[in-house]
PDB file of C-alpha atoms and ligand atoms in Angstrom:
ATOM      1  CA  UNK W   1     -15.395  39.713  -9.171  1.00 38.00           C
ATOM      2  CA  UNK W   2     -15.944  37.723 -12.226  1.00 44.00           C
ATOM      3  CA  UNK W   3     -15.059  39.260 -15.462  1.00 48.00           C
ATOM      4  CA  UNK W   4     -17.840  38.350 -17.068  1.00 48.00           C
ATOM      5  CA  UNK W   5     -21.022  39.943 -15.299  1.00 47.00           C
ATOM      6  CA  UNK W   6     -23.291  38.409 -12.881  1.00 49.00           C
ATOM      7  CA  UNK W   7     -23.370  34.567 -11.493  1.00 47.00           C
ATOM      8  CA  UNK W   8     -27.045  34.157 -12.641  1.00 52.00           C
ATOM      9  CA  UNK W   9     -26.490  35.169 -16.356  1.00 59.00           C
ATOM     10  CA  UNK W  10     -23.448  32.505 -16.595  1.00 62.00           C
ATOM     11  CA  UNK W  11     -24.558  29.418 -14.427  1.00 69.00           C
ATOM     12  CA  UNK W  12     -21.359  27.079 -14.245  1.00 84.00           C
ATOM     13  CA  UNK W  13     -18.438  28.610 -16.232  1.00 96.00           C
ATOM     14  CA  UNK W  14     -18.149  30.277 -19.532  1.00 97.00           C
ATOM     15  CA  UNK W  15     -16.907  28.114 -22.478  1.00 97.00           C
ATOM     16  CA  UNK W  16     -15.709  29.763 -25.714  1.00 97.00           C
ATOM     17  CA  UNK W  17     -15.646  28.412 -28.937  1.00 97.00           C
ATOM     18  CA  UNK W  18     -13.108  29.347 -31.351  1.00 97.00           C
ATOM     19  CA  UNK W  19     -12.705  30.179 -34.068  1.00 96.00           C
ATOM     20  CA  UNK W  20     -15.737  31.695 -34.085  1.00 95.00           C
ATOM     21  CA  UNK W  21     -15.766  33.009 -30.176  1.00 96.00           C
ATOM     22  CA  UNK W  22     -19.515  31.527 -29.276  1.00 96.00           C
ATOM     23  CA  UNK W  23     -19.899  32.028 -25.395  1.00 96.00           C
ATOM     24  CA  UNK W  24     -22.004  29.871 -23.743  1.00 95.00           C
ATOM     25  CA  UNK W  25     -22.556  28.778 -20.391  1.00 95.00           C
ATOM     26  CA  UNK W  26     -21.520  25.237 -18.954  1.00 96.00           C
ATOM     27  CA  UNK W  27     -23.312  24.133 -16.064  1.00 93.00           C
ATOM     28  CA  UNK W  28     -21.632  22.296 -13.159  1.00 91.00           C
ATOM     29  CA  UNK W  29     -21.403  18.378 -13.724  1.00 92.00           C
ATOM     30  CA  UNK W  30     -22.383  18.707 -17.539  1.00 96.00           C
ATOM     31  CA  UNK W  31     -20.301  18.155 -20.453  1.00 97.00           C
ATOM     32  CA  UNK W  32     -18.956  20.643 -22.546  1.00 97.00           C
ATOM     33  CA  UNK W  33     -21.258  18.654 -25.675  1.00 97.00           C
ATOM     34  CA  UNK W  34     -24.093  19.138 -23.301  1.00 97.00           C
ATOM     35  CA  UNK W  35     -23.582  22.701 -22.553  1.00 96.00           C
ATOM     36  CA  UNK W  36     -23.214  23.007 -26.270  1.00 96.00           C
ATOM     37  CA  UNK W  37     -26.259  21.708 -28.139  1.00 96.00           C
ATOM     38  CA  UNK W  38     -28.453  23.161 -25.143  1.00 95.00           C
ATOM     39  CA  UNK W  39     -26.886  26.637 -26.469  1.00 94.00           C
ATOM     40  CA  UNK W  40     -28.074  25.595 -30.049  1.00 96.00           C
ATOM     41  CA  UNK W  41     -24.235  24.496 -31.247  1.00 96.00           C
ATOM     42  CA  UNK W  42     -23.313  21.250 -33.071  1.00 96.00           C
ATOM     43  CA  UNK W  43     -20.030  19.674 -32.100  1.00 95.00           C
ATOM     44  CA  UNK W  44     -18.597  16.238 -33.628  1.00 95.00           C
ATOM     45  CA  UNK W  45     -19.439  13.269 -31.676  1.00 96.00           C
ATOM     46  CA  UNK W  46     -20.958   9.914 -32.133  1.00 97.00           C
ATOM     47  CA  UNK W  47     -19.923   8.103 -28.757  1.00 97.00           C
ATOM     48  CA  UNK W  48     -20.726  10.133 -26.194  1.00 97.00           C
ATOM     49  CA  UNK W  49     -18.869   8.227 -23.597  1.00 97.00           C
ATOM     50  CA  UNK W  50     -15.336   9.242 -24.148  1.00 97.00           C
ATOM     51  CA  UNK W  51     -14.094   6.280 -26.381  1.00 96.00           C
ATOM     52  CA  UNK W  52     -14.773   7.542 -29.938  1.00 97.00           C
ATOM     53  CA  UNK W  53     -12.471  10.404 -30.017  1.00 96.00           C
ATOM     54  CA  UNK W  54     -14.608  12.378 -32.788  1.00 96.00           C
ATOM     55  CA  UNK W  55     -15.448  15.339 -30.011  1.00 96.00           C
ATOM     56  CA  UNK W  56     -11.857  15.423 -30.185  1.00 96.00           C
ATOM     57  CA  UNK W  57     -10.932  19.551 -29.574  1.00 97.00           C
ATOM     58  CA  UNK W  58      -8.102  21.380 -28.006  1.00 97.00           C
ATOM     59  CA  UNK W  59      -8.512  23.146 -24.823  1.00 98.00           C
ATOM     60  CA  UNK W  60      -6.732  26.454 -25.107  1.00 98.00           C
ATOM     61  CA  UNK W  61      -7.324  27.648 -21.633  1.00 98.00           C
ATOM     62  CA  UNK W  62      -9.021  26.888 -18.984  1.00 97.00           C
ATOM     63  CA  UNK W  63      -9.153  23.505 -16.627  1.00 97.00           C
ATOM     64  CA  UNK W  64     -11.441  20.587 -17.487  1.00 97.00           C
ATOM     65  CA  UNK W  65     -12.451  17.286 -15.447  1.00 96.00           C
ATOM     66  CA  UNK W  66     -13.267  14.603 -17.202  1.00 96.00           C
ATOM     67  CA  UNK W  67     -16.822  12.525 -16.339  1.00 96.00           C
ATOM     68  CA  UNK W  68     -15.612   9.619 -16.651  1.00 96.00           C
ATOM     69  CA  UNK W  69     -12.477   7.539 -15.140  1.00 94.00           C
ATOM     70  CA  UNK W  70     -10.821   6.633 -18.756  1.00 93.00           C
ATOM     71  CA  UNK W  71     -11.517   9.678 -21.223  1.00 94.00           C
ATOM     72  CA  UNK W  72      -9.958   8.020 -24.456  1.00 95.00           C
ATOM     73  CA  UNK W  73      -7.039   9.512 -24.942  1.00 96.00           C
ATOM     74  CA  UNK W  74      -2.827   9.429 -24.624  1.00 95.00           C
ATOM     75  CA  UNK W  75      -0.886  11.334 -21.303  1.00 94.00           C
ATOM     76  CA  UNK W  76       1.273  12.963 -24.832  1.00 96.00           C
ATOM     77  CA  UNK W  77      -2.556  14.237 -25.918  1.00 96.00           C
ATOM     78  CA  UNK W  78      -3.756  15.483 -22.960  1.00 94.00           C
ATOM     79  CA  UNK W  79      -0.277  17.157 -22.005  1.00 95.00           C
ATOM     80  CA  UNK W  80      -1.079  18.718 -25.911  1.00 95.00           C
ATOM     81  CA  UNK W  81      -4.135  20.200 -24.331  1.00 96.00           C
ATOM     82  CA  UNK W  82      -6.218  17.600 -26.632  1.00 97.00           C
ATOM     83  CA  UNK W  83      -9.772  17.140 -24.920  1.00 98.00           C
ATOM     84  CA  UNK W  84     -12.766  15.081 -25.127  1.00 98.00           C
ATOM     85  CA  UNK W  85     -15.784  17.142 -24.733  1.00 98.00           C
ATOM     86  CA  UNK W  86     -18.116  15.304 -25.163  1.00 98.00           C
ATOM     87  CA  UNK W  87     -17.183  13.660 -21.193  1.00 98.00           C
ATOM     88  CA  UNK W  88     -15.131  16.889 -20.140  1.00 97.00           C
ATOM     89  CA  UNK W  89     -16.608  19.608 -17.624  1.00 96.00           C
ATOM     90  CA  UNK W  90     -15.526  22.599 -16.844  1.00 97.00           C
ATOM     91  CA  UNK W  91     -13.572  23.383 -13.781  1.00 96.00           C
ATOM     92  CA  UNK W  92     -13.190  27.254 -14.766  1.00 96.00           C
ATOM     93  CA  UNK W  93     -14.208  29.553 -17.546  1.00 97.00           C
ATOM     94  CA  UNK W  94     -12.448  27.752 -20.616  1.00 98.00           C
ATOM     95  CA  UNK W  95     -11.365  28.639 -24.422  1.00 98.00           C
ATOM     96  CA  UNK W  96     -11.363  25.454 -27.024  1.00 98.00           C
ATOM     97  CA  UNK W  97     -10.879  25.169 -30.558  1.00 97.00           C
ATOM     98  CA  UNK W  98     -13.714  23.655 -32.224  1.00 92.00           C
ATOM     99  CA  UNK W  99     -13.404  24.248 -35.731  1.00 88.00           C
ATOM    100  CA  UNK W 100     -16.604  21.991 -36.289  1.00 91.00           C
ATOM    101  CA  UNK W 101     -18.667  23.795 -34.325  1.00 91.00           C
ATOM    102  CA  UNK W 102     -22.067  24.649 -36.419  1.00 94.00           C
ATOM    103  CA  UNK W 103     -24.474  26.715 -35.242  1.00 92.00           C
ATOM    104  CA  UNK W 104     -27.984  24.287 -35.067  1.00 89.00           C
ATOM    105  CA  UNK W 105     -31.471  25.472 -36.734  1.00 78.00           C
TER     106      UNK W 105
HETATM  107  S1  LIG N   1     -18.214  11.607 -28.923  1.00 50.28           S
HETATM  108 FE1  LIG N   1     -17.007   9.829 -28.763  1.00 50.28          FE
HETATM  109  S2  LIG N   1     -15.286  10.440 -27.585  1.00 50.28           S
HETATM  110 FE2  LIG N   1     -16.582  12.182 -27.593  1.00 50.28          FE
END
């Protein structure tokens, strides 16, 4: 049994932003950007394809897959737990730092 309530209310897995501990859903096959600004939250980006690097957060638990076959960034970064998410989905519920994170409208 899921911790956090019902299938319907979380479609996907949850994804929580810290510092400020936003939960919002992330739907299979979308980004973690995607999931984000449809829940009304501004990450960085400018990209959007994974070759950028200014989505660049830290996954502090949780497993991602990435989108896309080359997400721009070092095996030393992504063994640091750096992520991209503006090309990363969720595999599981999932905690990232996103001190950028602004609340939209
Ligand atoms: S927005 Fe460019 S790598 Fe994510």
């Amino acid at each position: 049994m899921p911790e956090h309530g019902p299938a319907a209310a979380w479609p996907g897995h949850r994804l929580t932003l810290l510092p400020a501990g936003w939960q919002l859903p992330v739907p299979a096959g979308k980004s973690l950007l995607h999931a984000a600004i449809a829940a009304g939250i501004q990450l960085p980006s400018s990209c959007r394809n994974g070759t950028c690097r200014a989505c660049l957060a830290r996954l502090v638990s949780g497993d991602i897959v990435y989108l896309v076959d080359w997400p721009g960034l070092l095996a030393d970064e992504k063994a640091e737990g750096w992520i991209l998410p503006c090309v990363a989905s969720a595999l599981s519920d999932l905690v990232i730092e996103a001190p950028a994170a602004r609340q939209m409208g």
